[in-house]
PDB file of C-alpha atoms in Angstrom:
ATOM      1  CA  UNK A   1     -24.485  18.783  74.098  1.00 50.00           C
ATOM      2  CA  UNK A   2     -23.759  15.282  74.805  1.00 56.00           C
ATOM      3  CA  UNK A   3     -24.915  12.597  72.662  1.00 53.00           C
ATOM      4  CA  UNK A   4     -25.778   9.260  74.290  1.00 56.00           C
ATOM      5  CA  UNK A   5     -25.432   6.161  72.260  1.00 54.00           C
ATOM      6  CA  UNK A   6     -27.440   3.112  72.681  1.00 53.00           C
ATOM      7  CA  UNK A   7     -26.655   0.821  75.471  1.00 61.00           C
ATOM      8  CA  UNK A   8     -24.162  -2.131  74.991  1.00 65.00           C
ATOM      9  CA  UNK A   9     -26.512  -4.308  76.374  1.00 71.00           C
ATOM     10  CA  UNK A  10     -29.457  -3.828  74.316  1.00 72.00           C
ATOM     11  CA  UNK A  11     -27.297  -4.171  71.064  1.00 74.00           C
ATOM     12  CA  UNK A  12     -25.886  -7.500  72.616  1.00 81.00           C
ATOM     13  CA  UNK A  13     -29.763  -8.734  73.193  1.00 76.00           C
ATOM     14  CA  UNK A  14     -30.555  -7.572  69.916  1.00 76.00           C
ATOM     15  CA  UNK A  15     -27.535  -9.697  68.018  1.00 75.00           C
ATOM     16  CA  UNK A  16     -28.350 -12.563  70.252  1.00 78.00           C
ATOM     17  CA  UNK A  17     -31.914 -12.379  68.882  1.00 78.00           C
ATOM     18  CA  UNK A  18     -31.358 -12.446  66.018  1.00 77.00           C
ATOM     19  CA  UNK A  19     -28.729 -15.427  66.000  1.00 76.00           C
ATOM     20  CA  UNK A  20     -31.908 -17.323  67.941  1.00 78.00           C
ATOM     21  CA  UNK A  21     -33.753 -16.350  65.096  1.00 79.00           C
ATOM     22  CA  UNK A  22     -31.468 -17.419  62.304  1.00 79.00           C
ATOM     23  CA  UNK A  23     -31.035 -20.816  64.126  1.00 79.00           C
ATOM     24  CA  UNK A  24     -34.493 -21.194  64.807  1.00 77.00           C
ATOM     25  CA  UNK A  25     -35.073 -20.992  60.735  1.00 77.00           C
ATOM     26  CA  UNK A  26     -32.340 -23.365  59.778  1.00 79.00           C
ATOM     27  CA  UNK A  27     -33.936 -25.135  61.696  1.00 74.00           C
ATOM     28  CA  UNK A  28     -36.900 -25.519  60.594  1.00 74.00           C
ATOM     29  CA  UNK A  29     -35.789 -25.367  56.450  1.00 77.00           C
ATOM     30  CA  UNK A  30     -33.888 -28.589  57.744  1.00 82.00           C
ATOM     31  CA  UNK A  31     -36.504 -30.745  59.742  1.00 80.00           C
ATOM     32  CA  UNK A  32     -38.813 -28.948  56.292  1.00 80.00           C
ATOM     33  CA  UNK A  33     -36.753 -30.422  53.715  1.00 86.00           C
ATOM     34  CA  UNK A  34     -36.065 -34.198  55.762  1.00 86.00           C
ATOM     35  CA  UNK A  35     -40.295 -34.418  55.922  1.00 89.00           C
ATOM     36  CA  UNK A  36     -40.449 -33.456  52.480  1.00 89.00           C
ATOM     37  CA  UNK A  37     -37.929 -36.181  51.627  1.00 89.00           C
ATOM     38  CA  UNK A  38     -39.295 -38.476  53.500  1.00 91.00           C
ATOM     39  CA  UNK A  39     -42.794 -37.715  52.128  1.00 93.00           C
ATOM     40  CA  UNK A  40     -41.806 -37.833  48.839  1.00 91.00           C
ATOM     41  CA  UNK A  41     -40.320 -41.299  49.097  1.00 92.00           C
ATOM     42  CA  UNK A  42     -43.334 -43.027  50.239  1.00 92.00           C
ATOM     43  CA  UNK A  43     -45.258 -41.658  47.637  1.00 92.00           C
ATOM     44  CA  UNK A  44     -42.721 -42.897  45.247  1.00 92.00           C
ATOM     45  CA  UNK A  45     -42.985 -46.363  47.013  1.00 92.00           C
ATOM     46  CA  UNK A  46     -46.792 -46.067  47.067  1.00 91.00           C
ATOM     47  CA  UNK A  47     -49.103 -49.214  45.174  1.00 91.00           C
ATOM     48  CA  UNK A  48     -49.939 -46.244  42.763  1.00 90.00           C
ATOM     49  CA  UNK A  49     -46.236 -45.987  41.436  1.00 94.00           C
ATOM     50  CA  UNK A  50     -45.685 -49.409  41.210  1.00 94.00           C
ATOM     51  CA  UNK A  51     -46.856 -50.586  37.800  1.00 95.00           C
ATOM     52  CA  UNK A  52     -45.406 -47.136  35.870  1.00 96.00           C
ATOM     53  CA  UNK A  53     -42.001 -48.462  37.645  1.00 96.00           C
ATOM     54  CA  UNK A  54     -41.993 -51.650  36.813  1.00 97.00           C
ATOM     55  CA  UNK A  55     -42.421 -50.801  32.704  1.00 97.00           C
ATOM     56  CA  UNK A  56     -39.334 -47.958  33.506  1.00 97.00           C
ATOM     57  CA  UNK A  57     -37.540 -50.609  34.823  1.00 97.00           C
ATOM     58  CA  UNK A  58     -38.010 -53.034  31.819  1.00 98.00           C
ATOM     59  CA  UNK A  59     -36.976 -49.642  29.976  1.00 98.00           C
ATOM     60  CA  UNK A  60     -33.964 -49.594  31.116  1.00 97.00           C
ATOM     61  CA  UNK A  61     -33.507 -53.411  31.082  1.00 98.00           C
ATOM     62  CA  UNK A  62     -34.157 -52.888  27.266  1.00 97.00           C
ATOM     63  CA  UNK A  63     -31.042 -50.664  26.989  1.00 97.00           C
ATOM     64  CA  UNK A  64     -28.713 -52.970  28.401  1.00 97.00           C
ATOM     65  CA  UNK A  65     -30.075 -55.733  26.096  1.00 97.00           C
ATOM     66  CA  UNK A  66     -29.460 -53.538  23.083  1.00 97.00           C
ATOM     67  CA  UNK A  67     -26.016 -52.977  24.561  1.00 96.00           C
ATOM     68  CA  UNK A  68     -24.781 -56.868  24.265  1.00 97.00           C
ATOM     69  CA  UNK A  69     -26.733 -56.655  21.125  1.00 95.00           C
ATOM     70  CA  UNK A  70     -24.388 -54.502  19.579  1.00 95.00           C
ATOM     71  CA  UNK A  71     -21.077 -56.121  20.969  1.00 95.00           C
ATOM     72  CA  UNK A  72     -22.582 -59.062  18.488  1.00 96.00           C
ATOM     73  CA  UNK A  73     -23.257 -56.890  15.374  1.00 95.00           C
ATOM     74  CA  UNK A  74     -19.996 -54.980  15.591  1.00 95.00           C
ATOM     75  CA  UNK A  75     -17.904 -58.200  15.058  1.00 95.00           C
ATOM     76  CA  UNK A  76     -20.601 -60.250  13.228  1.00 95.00           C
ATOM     77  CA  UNK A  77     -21.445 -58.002  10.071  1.00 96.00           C
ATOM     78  CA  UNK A  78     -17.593 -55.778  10.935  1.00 94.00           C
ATOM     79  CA  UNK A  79     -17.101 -55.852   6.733  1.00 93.00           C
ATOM     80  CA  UNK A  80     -20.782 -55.601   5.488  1.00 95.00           C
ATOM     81  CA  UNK A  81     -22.275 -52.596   5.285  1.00 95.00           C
ATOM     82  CA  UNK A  82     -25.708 -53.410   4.048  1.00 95.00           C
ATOM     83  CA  UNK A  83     -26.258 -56.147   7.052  1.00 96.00           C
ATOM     84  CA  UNK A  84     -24.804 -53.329   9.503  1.00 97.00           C
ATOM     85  CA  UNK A  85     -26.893 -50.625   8.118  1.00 97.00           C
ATOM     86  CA  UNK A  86     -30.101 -53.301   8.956  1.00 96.00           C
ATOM     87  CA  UNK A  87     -28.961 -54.186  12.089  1.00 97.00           C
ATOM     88  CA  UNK A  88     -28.559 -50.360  13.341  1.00 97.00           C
ATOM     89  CA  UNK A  89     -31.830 -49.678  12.219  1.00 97.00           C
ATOM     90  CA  UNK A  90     -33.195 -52.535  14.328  1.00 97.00           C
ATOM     91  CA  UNK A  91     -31.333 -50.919  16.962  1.00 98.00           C
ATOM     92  CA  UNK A  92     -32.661 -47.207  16.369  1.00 98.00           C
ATOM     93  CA  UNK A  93     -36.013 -48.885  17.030  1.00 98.00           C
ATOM     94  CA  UNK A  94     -35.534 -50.857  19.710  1.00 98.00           C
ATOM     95  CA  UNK A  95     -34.202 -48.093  22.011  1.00 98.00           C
ATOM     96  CA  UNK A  96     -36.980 -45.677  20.495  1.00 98.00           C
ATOM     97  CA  UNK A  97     -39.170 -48.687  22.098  1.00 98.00           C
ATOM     98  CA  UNK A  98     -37.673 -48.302  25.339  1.00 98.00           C
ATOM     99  CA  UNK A  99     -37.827 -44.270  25.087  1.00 98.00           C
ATOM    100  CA  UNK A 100     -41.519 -44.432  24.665  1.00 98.00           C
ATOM    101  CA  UNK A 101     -42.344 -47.135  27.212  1.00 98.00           C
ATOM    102  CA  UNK A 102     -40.458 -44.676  30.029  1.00 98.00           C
ATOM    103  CA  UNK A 103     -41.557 -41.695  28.627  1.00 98.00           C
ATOM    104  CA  UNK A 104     -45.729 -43.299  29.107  1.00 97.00           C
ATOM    105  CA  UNK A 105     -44.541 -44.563  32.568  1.00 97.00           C
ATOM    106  CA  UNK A 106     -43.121 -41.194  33.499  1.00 97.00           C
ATOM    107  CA  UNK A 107     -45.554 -38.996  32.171  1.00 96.00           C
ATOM    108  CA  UNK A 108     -47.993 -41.416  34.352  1.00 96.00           C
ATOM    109  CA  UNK A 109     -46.437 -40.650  37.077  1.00 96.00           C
ATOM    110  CA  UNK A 110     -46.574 -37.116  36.663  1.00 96.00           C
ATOM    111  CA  UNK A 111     -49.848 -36.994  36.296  1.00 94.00           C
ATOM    112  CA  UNK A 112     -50.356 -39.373  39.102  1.00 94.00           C
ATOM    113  CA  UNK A 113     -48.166 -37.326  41.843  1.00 93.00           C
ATOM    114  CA  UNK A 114     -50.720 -34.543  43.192  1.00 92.00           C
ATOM    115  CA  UNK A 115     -53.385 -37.340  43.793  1.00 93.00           C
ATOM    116  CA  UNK A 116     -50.781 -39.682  45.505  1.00 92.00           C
ATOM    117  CA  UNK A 117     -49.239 -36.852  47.338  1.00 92.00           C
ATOM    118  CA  UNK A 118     -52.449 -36.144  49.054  1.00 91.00           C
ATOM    119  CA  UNK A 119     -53.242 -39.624  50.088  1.00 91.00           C
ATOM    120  CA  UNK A 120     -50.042 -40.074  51.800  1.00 91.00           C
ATOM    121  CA  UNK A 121     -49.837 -36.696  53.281  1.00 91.00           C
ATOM    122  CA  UNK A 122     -53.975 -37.583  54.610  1.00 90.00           C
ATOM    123  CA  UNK A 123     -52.599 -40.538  56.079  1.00 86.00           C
ATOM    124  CA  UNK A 124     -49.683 -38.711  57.870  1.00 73.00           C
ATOM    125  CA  UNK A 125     -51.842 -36.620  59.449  1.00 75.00           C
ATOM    126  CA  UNK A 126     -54.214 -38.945  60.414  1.00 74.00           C
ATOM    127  CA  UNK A 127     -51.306 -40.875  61.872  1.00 56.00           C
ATOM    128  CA  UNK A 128     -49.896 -37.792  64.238  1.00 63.00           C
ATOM    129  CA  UNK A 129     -53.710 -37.229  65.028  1.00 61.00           C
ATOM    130  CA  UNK A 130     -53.675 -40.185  66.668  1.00 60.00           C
ATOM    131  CA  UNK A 131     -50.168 -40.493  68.291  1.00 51.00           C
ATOM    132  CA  UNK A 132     -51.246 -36.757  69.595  1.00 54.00           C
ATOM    133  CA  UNK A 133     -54.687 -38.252  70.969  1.00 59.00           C
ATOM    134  CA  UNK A 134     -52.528 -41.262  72.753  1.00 50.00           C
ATOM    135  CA  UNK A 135     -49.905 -39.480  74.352  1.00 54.00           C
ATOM    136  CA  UNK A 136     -53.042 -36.987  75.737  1.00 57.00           C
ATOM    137  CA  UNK A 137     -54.635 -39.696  76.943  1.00 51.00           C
ATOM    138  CA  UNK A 138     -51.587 -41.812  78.173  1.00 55.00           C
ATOM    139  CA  UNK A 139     -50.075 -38.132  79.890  1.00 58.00           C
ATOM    140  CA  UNK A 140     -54.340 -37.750  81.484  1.00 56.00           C
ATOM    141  CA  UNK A 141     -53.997 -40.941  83.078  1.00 56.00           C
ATOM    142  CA  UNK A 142     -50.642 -41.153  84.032  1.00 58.00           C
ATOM    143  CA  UNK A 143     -51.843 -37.641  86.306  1.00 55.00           C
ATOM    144  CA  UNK A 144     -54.699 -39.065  87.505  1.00 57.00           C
ATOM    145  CA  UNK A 145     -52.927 -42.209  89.180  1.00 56.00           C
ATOM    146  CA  UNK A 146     -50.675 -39.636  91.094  1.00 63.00           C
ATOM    147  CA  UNK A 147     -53.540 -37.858  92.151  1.00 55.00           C
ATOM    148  CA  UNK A 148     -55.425 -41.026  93.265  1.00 55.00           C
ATOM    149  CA  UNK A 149     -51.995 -42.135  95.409  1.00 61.00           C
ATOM    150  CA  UNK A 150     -51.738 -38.432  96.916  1.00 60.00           C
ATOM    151  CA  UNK A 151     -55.526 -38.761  97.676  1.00 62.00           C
ATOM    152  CA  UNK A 152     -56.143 -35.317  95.451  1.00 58.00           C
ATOM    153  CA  UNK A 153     -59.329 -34.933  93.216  1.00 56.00           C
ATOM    154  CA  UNK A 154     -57.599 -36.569  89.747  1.00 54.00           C
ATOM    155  CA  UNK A 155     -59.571 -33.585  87.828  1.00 52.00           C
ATOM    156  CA  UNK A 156     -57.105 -31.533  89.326  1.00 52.00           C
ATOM    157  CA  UNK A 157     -54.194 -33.194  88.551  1.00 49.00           C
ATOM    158  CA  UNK A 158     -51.195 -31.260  86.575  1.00 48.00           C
ATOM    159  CA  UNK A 159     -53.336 -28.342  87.610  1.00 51.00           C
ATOM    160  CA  UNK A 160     -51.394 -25.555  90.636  1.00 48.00           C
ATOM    161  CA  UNK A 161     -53.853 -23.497  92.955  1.00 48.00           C
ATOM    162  CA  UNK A 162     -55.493 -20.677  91.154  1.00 48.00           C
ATOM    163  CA  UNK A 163     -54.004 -21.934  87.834  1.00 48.00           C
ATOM    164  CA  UNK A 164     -57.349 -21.442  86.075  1.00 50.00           C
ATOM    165  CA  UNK A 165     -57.269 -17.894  86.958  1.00 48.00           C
ATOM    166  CA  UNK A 166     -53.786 -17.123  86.076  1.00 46.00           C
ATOM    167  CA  UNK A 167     -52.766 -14.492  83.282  1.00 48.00           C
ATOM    168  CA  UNK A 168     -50.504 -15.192  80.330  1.00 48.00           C
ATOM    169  CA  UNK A 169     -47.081 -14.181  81.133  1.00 50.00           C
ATOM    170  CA  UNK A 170     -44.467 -13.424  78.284  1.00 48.00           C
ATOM    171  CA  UNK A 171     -43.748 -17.045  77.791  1.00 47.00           C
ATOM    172  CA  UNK A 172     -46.796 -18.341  76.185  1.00 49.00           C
ATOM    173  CA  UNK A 173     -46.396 -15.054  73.735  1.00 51.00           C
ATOM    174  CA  UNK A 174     -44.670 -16.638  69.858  1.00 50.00           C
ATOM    175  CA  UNK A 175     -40.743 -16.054  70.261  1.00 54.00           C
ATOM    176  CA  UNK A 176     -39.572 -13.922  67.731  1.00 54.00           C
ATOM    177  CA  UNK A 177     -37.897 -17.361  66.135  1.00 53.00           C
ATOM    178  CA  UNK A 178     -41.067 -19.139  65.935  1.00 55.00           C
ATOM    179  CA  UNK A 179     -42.867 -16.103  63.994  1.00 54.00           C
ATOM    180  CA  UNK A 180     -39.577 -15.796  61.621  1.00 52.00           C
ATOM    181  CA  UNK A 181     -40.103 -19.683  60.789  1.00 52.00           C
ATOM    182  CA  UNK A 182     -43.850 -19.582  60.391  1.00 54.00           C
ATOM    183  CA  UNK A 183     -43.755 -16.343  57.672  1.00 44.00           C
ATOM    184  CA  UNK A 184     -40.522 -17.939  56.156  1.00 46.00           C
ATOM    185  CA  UNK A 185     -43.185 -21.015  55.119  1.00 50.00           C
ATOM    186  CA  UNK A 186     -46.206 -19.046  54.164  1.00 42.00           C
ATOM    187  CA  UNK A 187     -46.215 -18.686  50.783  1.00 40.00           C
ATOM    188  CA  UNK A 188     -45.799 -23.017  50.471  1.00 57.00           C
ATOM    189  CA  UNK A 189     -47.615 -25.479  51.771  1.00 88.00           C
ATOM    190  CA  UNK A 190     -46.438 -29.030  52.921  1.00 91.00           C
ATOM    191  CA  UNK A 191     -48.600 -30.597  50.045  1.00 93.00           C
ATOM    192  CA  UNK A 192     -46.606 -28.132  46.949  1.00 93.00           C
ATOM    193  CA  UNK A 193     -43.203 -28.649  48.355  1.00 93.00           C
ATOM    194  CA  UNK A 194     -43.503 -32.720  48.230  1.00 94.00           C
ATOM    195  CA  UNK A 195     -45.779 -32.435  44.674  1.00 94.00           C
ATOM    196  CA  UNK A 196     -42.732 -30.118  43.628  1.00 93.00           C
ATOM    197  CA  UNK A 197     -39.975 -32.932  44.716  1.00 94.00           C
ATOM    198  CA  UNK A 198     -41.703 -35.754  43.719  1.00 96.00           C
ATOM    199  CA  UNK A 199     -42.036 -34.163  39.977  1.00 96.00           C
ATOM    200  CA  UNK A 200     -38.636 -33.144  40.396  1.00 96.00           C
ATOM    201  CA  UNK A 201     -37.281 -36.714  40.801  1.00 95.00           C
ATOM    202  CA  UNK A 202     -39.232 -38.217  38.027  1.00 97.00           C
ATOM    203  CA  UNK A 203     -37.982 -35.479  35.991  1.00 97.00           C
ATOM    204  CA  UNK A 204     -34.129 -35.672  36.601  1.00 96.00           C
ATOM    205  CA  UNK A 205     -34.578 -39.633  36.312  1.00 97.00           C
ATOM    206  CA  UNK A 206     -36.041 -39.045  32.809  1.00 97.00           C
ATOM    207  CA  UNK A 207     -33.376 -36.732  32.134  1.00 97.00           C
ATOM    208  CA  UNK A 208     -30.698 -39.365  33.038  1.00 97.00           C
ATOM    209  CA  UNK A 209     -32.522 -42.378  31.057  1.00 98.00           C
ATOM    210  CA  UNK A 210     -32.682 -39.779  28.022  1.00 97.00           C
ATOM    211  CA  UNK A 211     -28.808 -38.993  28.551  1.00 97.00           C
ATOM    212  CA  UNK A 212     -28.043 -42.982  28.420  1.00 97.00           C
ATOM    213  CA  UNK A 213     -29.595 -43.435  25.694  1.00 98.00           C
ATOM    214  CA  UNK A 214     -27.993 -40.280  23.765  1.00 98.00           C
ATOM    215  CA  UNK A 215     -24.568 -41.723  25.068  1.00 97.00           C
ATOM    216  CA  UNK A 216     -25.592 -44.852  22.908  1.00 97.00           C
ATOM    217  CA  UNK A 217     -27.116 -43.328  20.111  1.00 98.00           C
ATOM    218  CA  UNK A 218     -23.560 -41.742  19.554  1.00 97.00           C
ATOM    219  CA  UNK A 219     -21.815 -45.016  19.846  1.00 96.00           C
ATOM    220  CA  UNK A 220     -24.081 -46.380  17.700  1.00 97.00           C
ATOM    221  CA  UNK A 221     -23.739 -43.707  15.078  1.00 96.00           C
ATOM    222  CA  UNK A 222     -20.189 -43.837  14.590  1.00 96.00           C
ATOM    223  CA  UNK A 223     -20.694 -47.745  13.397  1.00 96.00           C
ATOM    224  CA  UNK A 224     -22.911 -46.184  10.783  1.00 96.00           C
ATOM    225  CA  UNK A 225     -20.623 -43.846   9.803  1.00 96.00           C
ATOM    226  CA  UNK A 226     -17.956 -46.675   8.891  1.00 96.00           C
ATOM    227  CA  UNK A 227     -20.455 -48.644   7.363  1.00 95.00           C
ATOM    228  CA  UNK A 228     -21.666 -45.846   5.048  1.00 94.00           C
ATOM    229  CA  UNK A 229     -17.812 -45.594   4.280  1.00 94.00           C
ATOM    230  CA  UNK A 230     -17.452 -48.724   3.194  1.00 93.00           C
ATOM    231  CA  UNK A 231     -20.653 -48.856   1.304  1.00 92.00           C
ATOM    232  CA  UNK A 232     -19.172 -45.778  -0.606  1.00 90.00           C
ATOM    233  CA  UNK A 233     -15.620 -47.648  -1.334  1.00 90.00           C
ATOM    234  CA  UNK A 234     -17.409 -50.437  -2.686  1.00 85.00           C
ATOM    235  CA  UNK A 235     -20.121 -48.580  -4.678  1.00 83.00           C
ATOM    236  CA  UNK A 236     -23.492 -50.080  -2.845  1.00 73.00           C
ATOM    237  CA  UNK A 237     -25.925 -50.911  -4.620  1.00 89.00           C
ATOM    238  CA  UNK A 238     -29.878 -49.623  -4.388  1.00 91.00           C
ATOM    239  CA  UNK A 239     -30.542 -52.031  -1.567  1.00 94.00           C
ATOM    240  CA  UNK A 240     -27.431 -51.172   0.193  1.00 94.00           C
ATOM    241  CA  UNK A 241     -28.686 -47.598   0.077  1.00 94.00           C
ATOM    242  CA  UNK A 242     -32.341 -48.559   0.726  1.00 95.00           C
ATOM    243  CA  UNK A 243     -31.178 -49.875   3.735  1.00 95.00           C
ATOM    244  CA  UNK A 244     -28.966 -46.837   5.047  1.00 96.00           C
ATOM    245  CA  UNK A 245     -32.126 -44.510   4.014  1.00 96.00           C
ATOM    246  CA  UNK A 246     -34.034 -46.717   6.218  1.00 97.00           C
ATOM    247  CA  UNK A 247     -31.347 -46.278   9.473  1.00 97.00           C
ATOM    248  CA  UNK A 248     -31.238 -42.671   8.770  1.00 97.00           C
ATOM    249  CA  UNK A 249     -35.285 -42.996   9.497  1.00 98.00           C
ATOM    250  CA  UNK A 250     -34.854 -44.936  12.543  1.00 98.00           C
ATOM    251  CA  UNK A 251     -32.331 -42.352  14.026  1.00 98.00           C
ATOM    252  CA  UNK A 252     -34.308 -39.849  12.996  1.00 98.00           C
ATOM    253  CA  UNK A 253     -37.609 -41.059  14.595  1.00 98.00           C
ATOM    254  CA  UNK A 254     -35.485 -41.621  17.941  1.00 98.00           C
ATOM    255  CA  UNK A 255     -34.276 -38.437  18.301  1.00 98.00           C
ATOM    256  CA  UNK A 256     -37.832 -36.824  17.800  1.00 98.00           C
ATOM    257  CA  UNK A 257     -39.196 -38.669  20.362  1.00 98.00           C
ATOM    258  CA  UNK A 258     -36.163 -38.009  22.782  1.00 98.00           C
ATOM    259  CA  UNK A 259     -36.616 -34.366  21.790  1.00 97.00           C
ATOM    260  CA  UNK A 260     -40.412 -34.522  22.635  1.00 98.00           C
ATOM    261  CA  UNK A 261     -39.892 -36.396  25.831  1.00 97.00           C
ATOM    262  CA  UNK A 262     -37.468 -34.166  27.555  1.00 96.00           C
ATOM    263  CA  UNK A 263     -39.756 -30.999  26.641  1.00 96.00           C
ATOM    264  CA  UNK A 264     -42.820 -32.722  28.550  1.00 96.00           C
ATOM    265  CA  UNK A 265     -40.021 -33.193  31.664  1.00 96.00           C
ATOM    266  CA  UNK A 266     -38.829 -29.133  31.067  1.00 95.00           C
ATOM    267  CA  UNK A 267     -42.710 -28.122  31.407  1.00 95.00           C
ATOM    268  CA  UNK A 268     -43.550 -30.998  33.999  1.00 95.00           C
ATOM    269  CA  UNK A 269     -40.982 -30.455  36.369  1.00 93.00           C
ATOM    270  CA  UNK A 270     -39.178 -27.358  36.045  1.00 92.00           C
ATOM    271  CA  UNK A 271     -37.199 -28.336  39.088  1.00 88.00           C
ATOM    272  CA  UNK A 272     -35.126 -30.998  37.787  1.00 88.00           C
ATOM    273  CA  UNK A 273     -31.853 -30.221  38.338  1.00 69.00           C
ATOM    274  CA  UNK A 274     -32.037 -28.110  40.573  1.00 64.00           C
ATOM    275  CA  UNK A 275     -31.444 -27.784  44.290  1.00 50.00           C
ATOM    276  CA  UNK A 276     -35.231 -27.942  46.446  1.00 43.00           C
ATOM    277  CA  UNK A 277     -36.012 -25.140  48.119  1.00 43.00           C
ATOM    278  CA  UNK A 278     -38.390 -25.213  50.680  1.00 40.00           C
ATOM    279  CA  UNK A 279     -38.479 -21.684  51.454  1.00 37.00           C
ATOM    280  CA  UNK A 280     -39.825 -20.093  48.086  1.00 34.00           C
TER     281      UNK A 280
END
């Protein structure tokens, strides 16, 4: 008995298929992810945004100030403890300050991004609405003036004998590619991939703000930690120590609230840090 295999040619149509098909997706999880982008940046430029990042910017403005704050302090009170110990504390709450004015603006925004997603995407689509209605109407009457210079009816213009009558050959049928690309985006729509990347933004720029200011925090600690050691040399006294029990507070009351505001990101936008994915 002689066993046939299948032909070359069909397994060469079948590869090249599926390469069509694998192009045709990339595709599309490319031109996806730039409208996403793109989406998500005029929401993020939207009047809506524009107050919340204003006070994040004066957040971060804060930092820097406490930054050439501190270049001051370190030489100005470099051999008292008890003055250092008041000025860090001042410092503690000046950057917890800052850390709750971006954590309101942020959390704003978060709360703001599904309502200011749907606005822009509504005006998008009113937009290609009408650029689809214009080019109709610009493509009609560009037909009909041919028509009227061949001296044809212009309601039959674009139109071949017998066209109304004509079946549906196998290239108005959905390629393969096309019905790959449309199942690969069923599960998400338009509107949950840009709510999921705007949320994802606000979150990793929370995340960075809140990594600043730990980068600071340490800085600012190790000052302490000298000036506690020279309190101890020189045996402070119960204001000296008033005053370090006070800083401790401070620090301790900043890193609460740092703790707090990066679990609201973590449950807000799950995302952050990671790489989009349109696909999902």
């Amino acid at each position: 008995m002689r066993i046939q295999t299948a032909a070359p040619g069909a397994a060469t149509a079948d590869y090249a298929r599926e390469l069509r098909a694998r192009a045709a997706l990339k595709q599309a999880e490319e031109a996806r992810r730039s409208e996403v982008s793109a989406d998500a940046a005029k929401v993020r430029s939207s009047p809506r945004f524009k107050a919340s990042e204003s006070r994040k910017g004066q957040a971060r403005a804060k930092l820097q100030q406490v930054r050439e704050w501190l270049k001051i302090v370190r030489k100005l009170y470099a051999e008292n403890p008890k003055a250092m110990a008041k000025a860090l504390a001042q410092a503690f709450k000046e950057l917890k300050a800052a850390v709750q004015a971006f954590k309101d603006a942020g959390g704003q925004e978060m709360g703001a991004s599904g309502d200011a997603v749907g606005a822009v995407l509504t005006a998008s689509a009113k937009d290609k609405a009408e650029a689809v209605k214009d080019d109709k109407a610009a493509a009609a009457d560009a037909g009909n003036d041919e028509a009227v210079a061949r001296g044809d009816d212009p309601g039959e213009a674009g139109r071949s004998p017998g066209e109304e009558d004509a079946a549906p050959d196998a290239a108005s049928e959905p390629a393969p590619e096309a019905e790959a690309v449309r199942a690969a985006f069923e599960g998400r729509s338009l509107y949950d991939a840009v709510v999921g990347e705007v949320r994802r933004q606000l979150g990793e720029e929370g995340l960075e703000f809140l990594k600043e200011v730990r980068e600071m925090v340490r800085d600012i600690s190790k000052l302490l930690e000298t000036a506690r050691g020279q309190a101890a040399i020189r045996r402070a006294d119960k204001e000296t120590e008033k005053a370090f029990e006070e800083t401790g507070e401070a620090l301790k009351e900043l890193h609460d609230l740092m703790d707090e505001m990066e679990g609201e990101i973590r449950q807000d936008a799950p995302t952050a840090g990671m790489r989009l994915s349109i696909a999902a």
